[in-house]
Amino acid sequence: MKTAVLLLTAALAAPSATAQALDPVIEKKVDALLQQMTLEEKVGQLNQYSSAFDPTGPAPTEGGAADVYKQIKAGQVGSLLNVLGADATRKAQQLAVENSRLKIPLFFGYDVIHGYRTIFPVPLGESASWNMEAIERSARIAATEAAAAGQHWTFAPMVDVSRDPRWGRIMEGAGEDTYLGARIAAARVKGFQGKDLAAVDSLAACAKHFAAYGFGEAGRDYNTADISEQTLRNVVLPPFKAALDAGAATFMNSFNEIGGIPATGSVHLQRDILKGEWGFSGMVVSDWGSIGEMIDHGYAANLKDAAHIALNAGSDMDMESRAYLPHLPGLVKSGAVDVKLVDDAARRVLRLKFRLGLFDDPYRHSDVAREKATLGKAEFVTAAREIARDSMVLLKNDGLLPLAKNVGTIAVIGPLANDKDSPLGNWRGTGVANSAVSLLEGIEAAVSPQTKVVHAVGAALATGQRGFPIEVVYNTSDRSGFPAAVEAAKSADVVVLALGEDAFQSGEGRSQADIRLKGLQNELLEAVLAVNTKVVVVLMNGRPLAIPEVDKSAPAILEAWFAGSQAGHAIADVLFGDANPSGKLPSGFPRAVGQLPYSYSHKNTGRPGPKTEVFWAHHTDLTNDPLYPFGFGLSYTTFAYGNVKASAPAFDKTGSVTISATLTNTGKRAGTEVVQLYVRDLVGSTTRPVKELKGFERVTLQAGASKDVTFTLKAADLAFYTAAGRWEAEPGAFKAMIGGNSRDVQEVAFSLR
Ligand code: GLC
């Protein structure tokens, strides 16, 4: 049976002036309101504070929080972030709506990154599902909970492509690939925003961090990104364009500089590309303090200068630099800044408030009864388990998995075995600390009553206090738990060893120069293997790790990521075969940090090698290949690809070619395979990657069944930002490759005339 899958060219549509449609009724209301506003009131709309005050408490009388209260009442605050809950947001809203002259409502923003109260796998983990419906559903549930708890706006999805797992924030995105990142960006925007921004369960999405934040030097956060216009256009921007095309209401700029210009002050990024070429009519918020940080960058002389540069560059709202409120009115009055720029920024903020329905009912998201009835609903918890299951990636299996539920004794060992907190990850919203189902709890709930489950920590991963924004301190010396762990392993039929990261080891500000397992984990692995060879390693982590030791000695490895509220049950579902793993890596795992940055979609270079002598593009002490490549993931069944062909040897720009393969489930149980299509443009006006993902399809097959999977390629799918500075496909020879990961593919040639 043929399955035709049209490639979503929208996901990588050529950036063009696709101005987001405006609602004339709203535009008239915005015009009318702007005409009533003073310059100070317009600037007030561009001012955003974090909730450094507690609106549910008695109004402070002086200093910091008191000033904020006064400014809200005076109409000098447009938005607040981190005000949590229906009650707190209602009280903060009352300050604005019942006291300010024009009664313009606030809107409330929060980092709803992978769940609000019900927590889903960290975004990189969720991306491993390659399941767009599941990813959209997760964002939809997160929006439903957050909107019931007073939020109007989430600072998500983070759509930064990154090819450097040293960067702690690789955990927050969709990994190393542009095409997959674009598809996921669209799914998350649709999930958050739903069908109508004015719906009571919708959140305005925020595509971030614009742009190239994931290309920071040495993976260090907040850093210098020195990339070409080609890399910016071909690798970094398409997920942002996909988010815009999906209707993203806001963008957030980024802390990094790009080509010597901080993104917050980049006219090229924000005015030329985003608001110009792409016709973005939404609102750009700065990242936290990023306007003021242009002083540290050495790009602004002082806060007034920074305010001038940022507004000029198209940063509409000032998150916590406290630059716009004190300085923009004076800059306009002195003639340094054209009032039109302030009007445009205020228009974008007010447009969004009208679209959110806030002028109809400013309290619509602040309903305590609805909040109580919505958070943590059973159906959301069930969804969290299902999506976590789909996110898991089977990296190795010598046949040990799946486990039997009636095995005699299972030893569940390791620092993360009974950790109920780390599975929530770093950006955990209002997920309650220590509320996740631990791996131990999941296994205990899954096995037969006769099975004995023994638990031993072995060695703690972190010592002392940990949390936001505290540095994790790792245990590198306390082996006192080893004997009990070895004893538990010795007496068990099988060992499940939970290794990986502390929740606060990846995420913002958590870049690391060494991405091997921290502390005593590799030692613990060896000690356990020395007494029992039947060891399943379950990895719980936010970033790809360098785990050659685990790969060499463990018979089975399951990548579970920080899997969210239902982690333990979802992992147990996979360990015992109730779910057949189908996840595929959204970011390759390196063998060593020295290979980074690395992507499967690398250039060929002039000396691709391997050659007999040393003169080719490589390290002499390690292969170039990752330990596990992008798109890799095993199953409890096996799949074979055959009959790979192109429907024609060539096609022209008005036509298309179909690339197809026959997929067969050659194993003994049903399973889902993510069939991946890669393309190589052999010769271009600029050098082109050795392969680029251009399509995928999740195919479920019963044992022994086969299915023809067909992808249709058009010229638009081959387009890139050329040397001529145009987004177009160039005629010439191409290769198409199909397989179950980016390494093991079968290829076929075709040409574009
Ligand atoms: C942080 C992050 C950004 C987040 C914002 C608000 O520094 O860079 O992603 O949305 O501040 O918390």
PDB file of C-alpha atoms and ligand atoms in Angstrom, residues 81 111 155 169 208-209 213 252 255 287-288 319 427 508, ligand 1:
ATOM      1  CA  LEU A  81       6.383  37.886  34.448  1.00  0.00           C
ATOM      2  CA  ASP A 111       8.349  30.181  31.223  1.00  0.00           C
ATOM      3  CA  PHE A 155       8.282  32.312  26.762  1.00  0.00           C
ATOM      4  CA  ARG A 169      20.313  25.023  26.997  1.00  0.00           C
ATOM      5  CA  LYS A 208      13.128  32.373  21.152  1.00  0.00           C
ATOM      6  CA  HIS A 209      16.002  33.268  21.274  1.00  0.00           C
ATOM      7  CA  TYR A 213      22.014  31.689  20.670  1.00  0.00           C
ATOM      8  CA  MET A 252      12.238  37.012  22.185  1.00  0.00           C
ATOM      9  CA  PHE A 255      21.753  37.453  24.828  1.00  0.00           C
ATOM     10  CA  ASP A 287      15.527  38.669  27.046  1.00  0.00           C
ATOM     11  CA  TRP A 288      15.973  39.329  30.756  1.00  0.00           C
ATOM     12  CA  MET A 319      12.257  42.800  30.194  1.00  0.00           C
ATOM     13  CA  TRP A 427      12.627  24.685  33.635  1.00  0.00           C
ATOM     14  CA  GLU A 508      20.390  28.029  31.439  1.00  0.00           C
TER      15      GLU A 508
HETATM   16  C1  GLC B   1      15.897  33.952  30.954  1.00  0.00           C
HETATM   17  C2  GLC B   1      15.969  33.172  29.665  1.00  0.00           C
HETATM   18  C3  GLC B   1      14.725  33.261  28.836  1.00  0.00           C
HETATM   19  C4  GLC B   1      13.525  33.361  29.751  1.00  0.00           C
HETATM   20  C5  GLC B   1      13.612  34.714  30.442  1.00  0.00           C
HETATM   21  C6  GLC B   1      12.467  34.914  31.441  1.00  0.00           C
HETATM   22  O1  GLC B   1      17.117  34.550  31.229  1.00  0.00           O
HETATM   23  O2  GLC B   1      17.069  33.442  28.799  1.00  0.00           O
HETATM   24  O3  GLC B   1      14.690  32.100  27.989  1.00  0.00           O
HETATM   25  O4  GLC B   1      12.327  33.266  29.016  1.00  0.00           O
HETATM   26  O5  GLC B   1      14.859  34.899  31.106  1.00  0.00           O
HETATM   27  O6  GLC B   1      12.586  34.017  32.508  1.00  0.00           O
END
